[in-house]
Structure formats: structure tokens, C-alpha cells
Amino acid sequence: MKIKIELDSDLKENEIIIRCSSLTEDIQRLQQVISDAAPAHPKMSFYKGDTQYFLELEDILFFETQDKCINVHTAKDIFQTKQKLYELEEVLPRYFMRISKSAILNTRQVYSIHKNIAASSVVEFFDCHKQVYVSRNYYKALIHQIEMNHYHKDRTN
């Protein structure tokens, strides 16, 4: 394996790219190690009216589009962001993933998934009444990501 560092003073944010011929378990573990090395409690800013709030990403349950706005759901509140879902996908940690055309989910906050073979499945969260729907197209990927979270959590404990 080659490791190369390129300096680019024009970059606004550091970027790590892994080039590989196939996505192997070793590559996935490497990606997880790099993700885990990121700041322990990354924060982003969101809005409620004219007030800007700085929230830890771990506290966010999901992002969901509603009436041309992106709502940011925590267990007890709802905030807004000016970013689009595709922009959030690019900057959020790996434990966030798209689960439908209109939602991104924090896989570390999932308590249960009520599978529905014919339609979207319902996701529930720890200590919270909120729910979000995962479409059939994303269901298997979500299950895989949650299992990977538990695998890496177990290995680090």
C-alpha cells in the first residue's frame, strides 16, 4: 500500500481520499480508523429563527426536507440548516447516511427498525418519540452500517 501526502494551500478543508481497486474489509477498517481519529465531538451550526446554535453531531437524530427547508432533529428539538442534503452528505461523518430522497440519519442513534417489505420501514431512536422512514432502496445499506458501527465499537472496547 502506498501512502502519499499532497500539500495544497488552496484547500478550504482537509480531504482524505482512499483509492483502491475494490472495497475490501481492510479498506473499510482503514476508513473507520480515519473517521474515528476525527475530533471526538464535532459540531455544526444550525438555526432556529434568528438564533444560531452550535450542536454536537452526536446529538442529531436525522436531517429531513420539509417544504423546501432542511429540518435538523434532535431528541427534544428541531432546528434548520441552509445546506442541502447533498451538501450535508459531503461534510457529515461516516456514521450519517442517506436513507431516502428526503432524509439523512445518524446511525449511532437508531434504537429499532420496523421492517415493512411493501413500503418504507420505520426507524425509532433511543429515549425519543421521533421516527423517520427508510426507503426500501436504502434498507440493506442501513442495516450494514449499523452492524459495522457495532463491530467497530465492540473492537475498541
C-alpha atoms as a printed R data frame, in Angstrom:
    type eleno elety resid chain resno       x      y      z
1   ATOM     1    CA   MET     A     1   0.000  0.000  0.000
2   ATOM     2    CA   LYS     A     2   1.276  3.436 -0.951
3   ATOM     3    CA   ILE     A     3   0.701  6.430  1.296
4   ATOM     4    CA   LYS     A     4   1.103  9.866 -0.206
5   ATOM     5    CA   ILE     A     5   0.560 13.366  1.234
6   ATOM     6    CA   GLU     A     6  -0.074 16.269 -1.109
7   ATOM     7    CA   LEU     A     7   0.003 19.860  0.129
8   ATOM     8    CA   ASP     A     8  -2.479 22.286 -1.429
9   ATOM     9    CA   SER     A     9  -2.715 25.761  0.093
10  ATOM    10    CA   ASP     A    10  -5.920 26.447 -1.894
11  ATOM    11    CA   LEU     A    11  -7.915 23.809  0.010
12  ATOM    12    CA   LYS     A    12 -10.535 25.215  2.371
13  ATOM    13    CA   GLU     A    13 -10.865 21.906  4.228
14  ATOM    14    CA   ASN     A    14  -8.528 18.931  4.559
15  ATOM    15    CA   GLU     A    15  -9.507 15.975  2.409
16  ATOM    16    CA   ILE     A    16  -8.509 12.329  2.592
17  ATOM    17    CA   ILE     A    17  -9.024 10.183 -0.497
18  ATOM    18    CA   ILE     A    18  -8.590  6.427 -0.468
19  ATOM    19    CA   ARG     A    19  -8.006  4.956 -3.937
20  ATOM    20    CA   CYS     A    20  -8.474  1.230 -4.188
21  ATOM    21    CA   SER     A    21  -9.259 -1.408 -6.766
22  ATOM    22    CA   SER     A    22 -12.105 -2.807 -4.623
23  ATOM    23    CA   LEU     A    23 -13.806 -2.060 -1.329
24  ATOM    24    CA   THR     A    24 -12.332 -4.704  0.953
25  ATOM    25    CA   GLU     A    25 -12.761 -5.151  4.708
26  ATOM    26    CA   ASP     A    26  -9.229 -3.775  5.193
27  ATOM    27    CA   ILE     A    27 -10.152 -0.607  3.292
28  ATOM    28    CA   GLN     A    28 -13.364 -0.244  5.305
29  ATOM    29    CA   ARG     A    29 -11.404 -0.646  8.558
30  ATOM    30    CA   LEU     A    30  -8.908  1.967  7.381
31  ATOM    31    CA   GLN     A    31 -11.771  4.351  6.591
32  ATOM    32    CA   GLN     A    32 -13.245  3.729 10.059
33  ATOM    33    CA   VAL     A    33  -9.890  4.371 11.757
34  ATOM    34    CA   ILE     A    34  -9.527  7.665  9.901
35  ATOM    35    CA   SER     A    35 -13.115  8.636 10.761
36  ATOM    36    CA   ASP     A    36 -12.580  7.740 14.407
37  ATOM    37    CA   ALA     A    37  -9.452  9.910 14.504
38  ATOM    38    CA   ALA     A    38 -11.548 12.994 13.686
39  ATOM    39    CA   PRO     A    39 -12.468 15.338 16.554
40  ATOM    40    CA   ALA     A    40 -14.337 13.442 19.266
41  ATOM    41    CA   HIS     A    41 -17.330 15.768 19.316
42  ATOM    42    CA   PRO     A    42 -17.559 17.649 16.027
43  ATOM    43    CA   LYS     A    43 -20.059 20.491 15.940
44  ATOM    44    CA   MET     A    44 -22.040 22.289 13.270
45  ATOM    45    CA   SER     A    45 -24.163 25.384 13.439
46  ATOM    46    CA   PHE     A    46 -27.914 25.381 12.849
47  ATOM    47    CA   TYR     A    47 -30.694 27.923 13.210
48  ATOM    48    CA   LYS     A    48 -33.971 28.434 14.991
49  ATOM    49    CA   GLY     A    49 -35.423 31.715 13.838
50  ATOM    50    CA   ASP     A    50 -32.661 34.317 14.025
51  ATOM    51    CA   THR     A    51 -30.661 32.412 16.652
52  ATOM    52    CA   GLN     A    52 -27.648 30.330 15.660
53  ATOM    53    CA   TYR     A    53 -26.983 27.167 17.712
54  ATOM    54    CA   PHE     A    54 -23.813 25.056 17.804
55  ATOM    55    CA   LEU     A    55 -24.730 21.399 18.200
56  ATOM    56    CA   GLU     A    56 -22.646 18.286 18.592
57  ATOM    57    CA   LEU     A    57 -23.295 15.975 15.654
58  ATOM    58    CA   GLU     A    58 -23.751 13.021 18.019
59  ATOM    59    CA   ASP     A    59 -26.933 14.699 19.321
60  ATOM    60    CA   ILE     A    60 -28.559 14.876 15.894
61  ATOM    61    CA   LEU     A    61 -31.020 12.103 15.085
62  ATOM    62    CA   PHE     A    62 -31.717 12.952 11.449
63  ATOM    63    CA   PHE     A    63 -31.990 15.631  8.759
64  ATOM    64    CA   GLU     A    64 -35.210 15.792  6.759
65  ATOM    65    CA   THR     A    65 -36.537 18.004  3.986
66  ATOM    66    CA   GLN     A    66 -39.875 19.661  4.582
67  ATOM    67    CA   ASP     A    67 -41.365 22.440  2.473
68  ATOM    68    CA   LYS     A    68 -38.067 23.350  0.748
69  ATOM    69    CA   CYS     A    69 -36.338 23.554  4.148
70  ATOM    70    CA   ILE     A    70 -33.981 21.100  5.863
71  ATOM    71    CA   ASN     A    71 -35.019 20.321  9.438
72  ATOM    72    CA   VAL     A    72 -32.389 19.106 11.895
73  ATOM    73    CA   HIS     A    73 -33.949 16.816 14.510
74  ATOM    74    CA   THR     A    74 -32.533 16.218 17.969
75  ATOM    75    CA   ALA     A    75 -34.388 14.198 20.619
76  ATOM    76    CA   LYS     A    76 -36.024 17.320 22.065
77  ATOM    77    CA   ASP     A    77 -35.941 19.993 19.376
78  ATOM    78    CA   ILE     A    78 -35.956 20.903 15.687
79  ATOM    79    CA   PHE     A    79 -33.518 23.328 14.040
80  ATOM    80    CA   GLN     A    80 -32.970 24.368 10.435
81  ATOM    81    CA   THR     A    81 -29.957 24.433  8.171
82  ATOM    82    CA   LYS     A    82 -29.379 26.356  4.973
83  ATOM    83    CA   GLN     A    83 -27.392 23.472  3.479
84  ATOM    84    CA   LYS     A    84 -28.929 20.989  1.048
85  ATOM    85    CA   LEU     A    85 -28.963 17.262  1.818
86  ATOM    86    CA   TYR     A    86 -26.318 16.522 -0.813
87  ATOM    87    CA   GLU     A    87 -24.059 19.187  0.760
88  ATOM    88    CA   LEU     A    88 -24.558 17.661  4.211
89  ATOM    89    CA   GLU     A    89 -23.661 14.212  2.865
90  ATOM    90    CA   GLU     A    90 -20.265 15.578  1.830
91  ATOM    91    CA   VAL     A    91 -19.360 17.024  5.252
92  ATOM    92    CA   LEU     A    92 -21.049 14.754  7.791
93  ATOM    93    CA   PRO     A    93 -19.101 11.918  9.447
94  ATOM    94    CA   ARG     A    94 -19.457  8.420  8.072
95  ATOM    95    CA   TYR     A    95 -21.999  7.366 10.706
96  ATOM    96    CA   PHE     A    96 -24.554  9.599  8.954
97  ATOM    97    CA   MET     A    97 -26.122  8.145  5.840
98  ATOM    98    CA   ARG     A    98 -28.846  8.873  3.332
99  ATOM    99    CA   ILE     A    99 -31.942  6.739  4.000
100 ATOM   100    CA   SER     A   100 -34.336  8.240  1.441
101 ATOM   101    CA   LYS     A   101 -34.547 11.060 -1.071
102 ATOM   102    CA   SER     A   102 -35.547 13.368  1.761
103 ATOM   103    CA   ALA     A   103 -33.600 12.188  4.832
104 ATOM   104    CA   ILE     A   104 -30.126 11.572  6.294
105 ATOM   105    CA   LEU     A   105 -29.856  9.558  9.504
106 ATOM   106    CA   ASN     A   106 -27.386  9.293 12.405
107 ATOM   107    CA   THR     A   107 -26.886  5.519 12.504
108 ATOM   108    CA   ARG     A   108 -25.477  5.707 16.048
109 ATOM   109    CA   GLN     A   109 -28.843  6.906 17.377
110 ATOM   110    CA   VAL     A   110 -31.002  4.097 15.928
111 ATOM   111    CA   TYR     A   111 -32.891  2.065 18.524
112 ATOM   112    CA   SER     A   112 -35.074 -0.059 16.254
113 ATOM   113    CA   ILE     A   113 -36.295 -0.529 12.695
114 ATOM   114    CA   HIS     A   114 -39.794 -1.836 11.975
115 ATOM   115    CA   LYS     A   115 -39.298 -3.558  8.636
116 ATOM   116    CA   ASN     A   116 -42.015 -3.209  6.037
117 ATOM   117    CA   ILE     A   117 -41.471 -5.324  2.942
118 ATOM   118    CA   ALA     A   118 -44.025 -3.469  0.808
119 ATOM   119    CA   ALA     A   119 -43.126  0.117  1.757
120 ATOM   120    CA   SER     A   120 -40.731  2.241  3.789
121 ATOM   121    CA   SER     A   121 -39.582  0.907  7.159
122 ATOM   122    CA   VAL     A   122 -39.899  2.959 10.360
123 ATOM   123    CA   VAL     A   123 -36.770  3.904 12.329
124 ATOM   124    CA   GLU     A   124 -37.043  4.727 16.039
125 ATOM   125    CA   PHE     A   125 -34.439  6.352 18.282
126 ATOM   126    CA   PHE     A   126 -33.163  5.903 21.845
127 ATOM   127    CA   ASP     A   127 -35.153  7.813 24.506
128 ATOM   128    CA   CYS     A   128 -37.243  9.663 21.943
129 ATOM   129    CA   HIS     A   129 -40.690  9.514 20.338
130 ATOM   130    CA   LYS     A   130 -39.483 10.730 16.936
131 ATOM   131    CA   GLN     A   131 -39.497  8.466 13.892
132 ATOM   132    CA   VAL     A   132 -38.212  8.635 10.333
133 ATOM   133    CA   TYR     A   133 -38.752  6.395  7.323
134 ATOM   134    CA   VAL     A   134 -36.046  4.467  5.492
135 ATOM   135    CA   SER     A   135 -36.919  3.609  1.903
136 ATOM   136    CA   ARG     A   136 -36.589  0.043  0.629
137 ATOM   137    CA   ASN     A   137 -33.637  1.084 -1.580
138 ATOM   138    CA   TYR     A   138 -31.567  2.109  1.458
139 ATOM   139    CA   TYR     A   139 -32.695 -0.513  3.982
140 ATOM   140    CA   LYS     A   140 -29.904 -3.078  3.447
141 ATOM   141    CA   ALA     A   141 -27.181 -0.408  3.433
142 ATOM   142    CA   LEU     A   142 -28.553  0.993  6.708
143 ATOM   143    CA   ILE     A   143 -28.530 -2.415  8.381
144 ATOM   144    CA   HIS     A   144 -24.961 -2.979  7.158
145 ATOM   145    CA   GLN     A   145 -23.818  0.416  8.502
146 ATOM   146    CA   ILE     A   146 -25.411 -0.174 11.912
147 ATOM   147    CA   GLU     A   147 -23.747 -3.590 12.118
148 ATOM   148    CA   MET     A   148 -20.390 -2.000 11.167
149 ATOM   149    CA   ASN     A   149 -20.862  0.612 13.929
150 ATOM   150    CA   HIS     A   150 -21.393 -2.142 16.491
151 ATOM   151    CA   TYR     A   151 -18.472 -4.181 15.142
152 ATOM   152    CA   HIS     A   152 -16.047 -1.247 15.488
153 ATOM   153    CA   LYS     A   153 -17.491 -0.192 18.850
154 ATOM   154    CA   ASP     A   154 -17.033 -3.715 20.215
155 ATOM   155    CA   ARG     A   155 -13.455 -3.928 18.927
156 ATOM   156    CA   THR     A   156 -12.447 -0.622 20.566
157 ATOM   157    CA   ASN     A   157 -13.893 -1.525 23.998
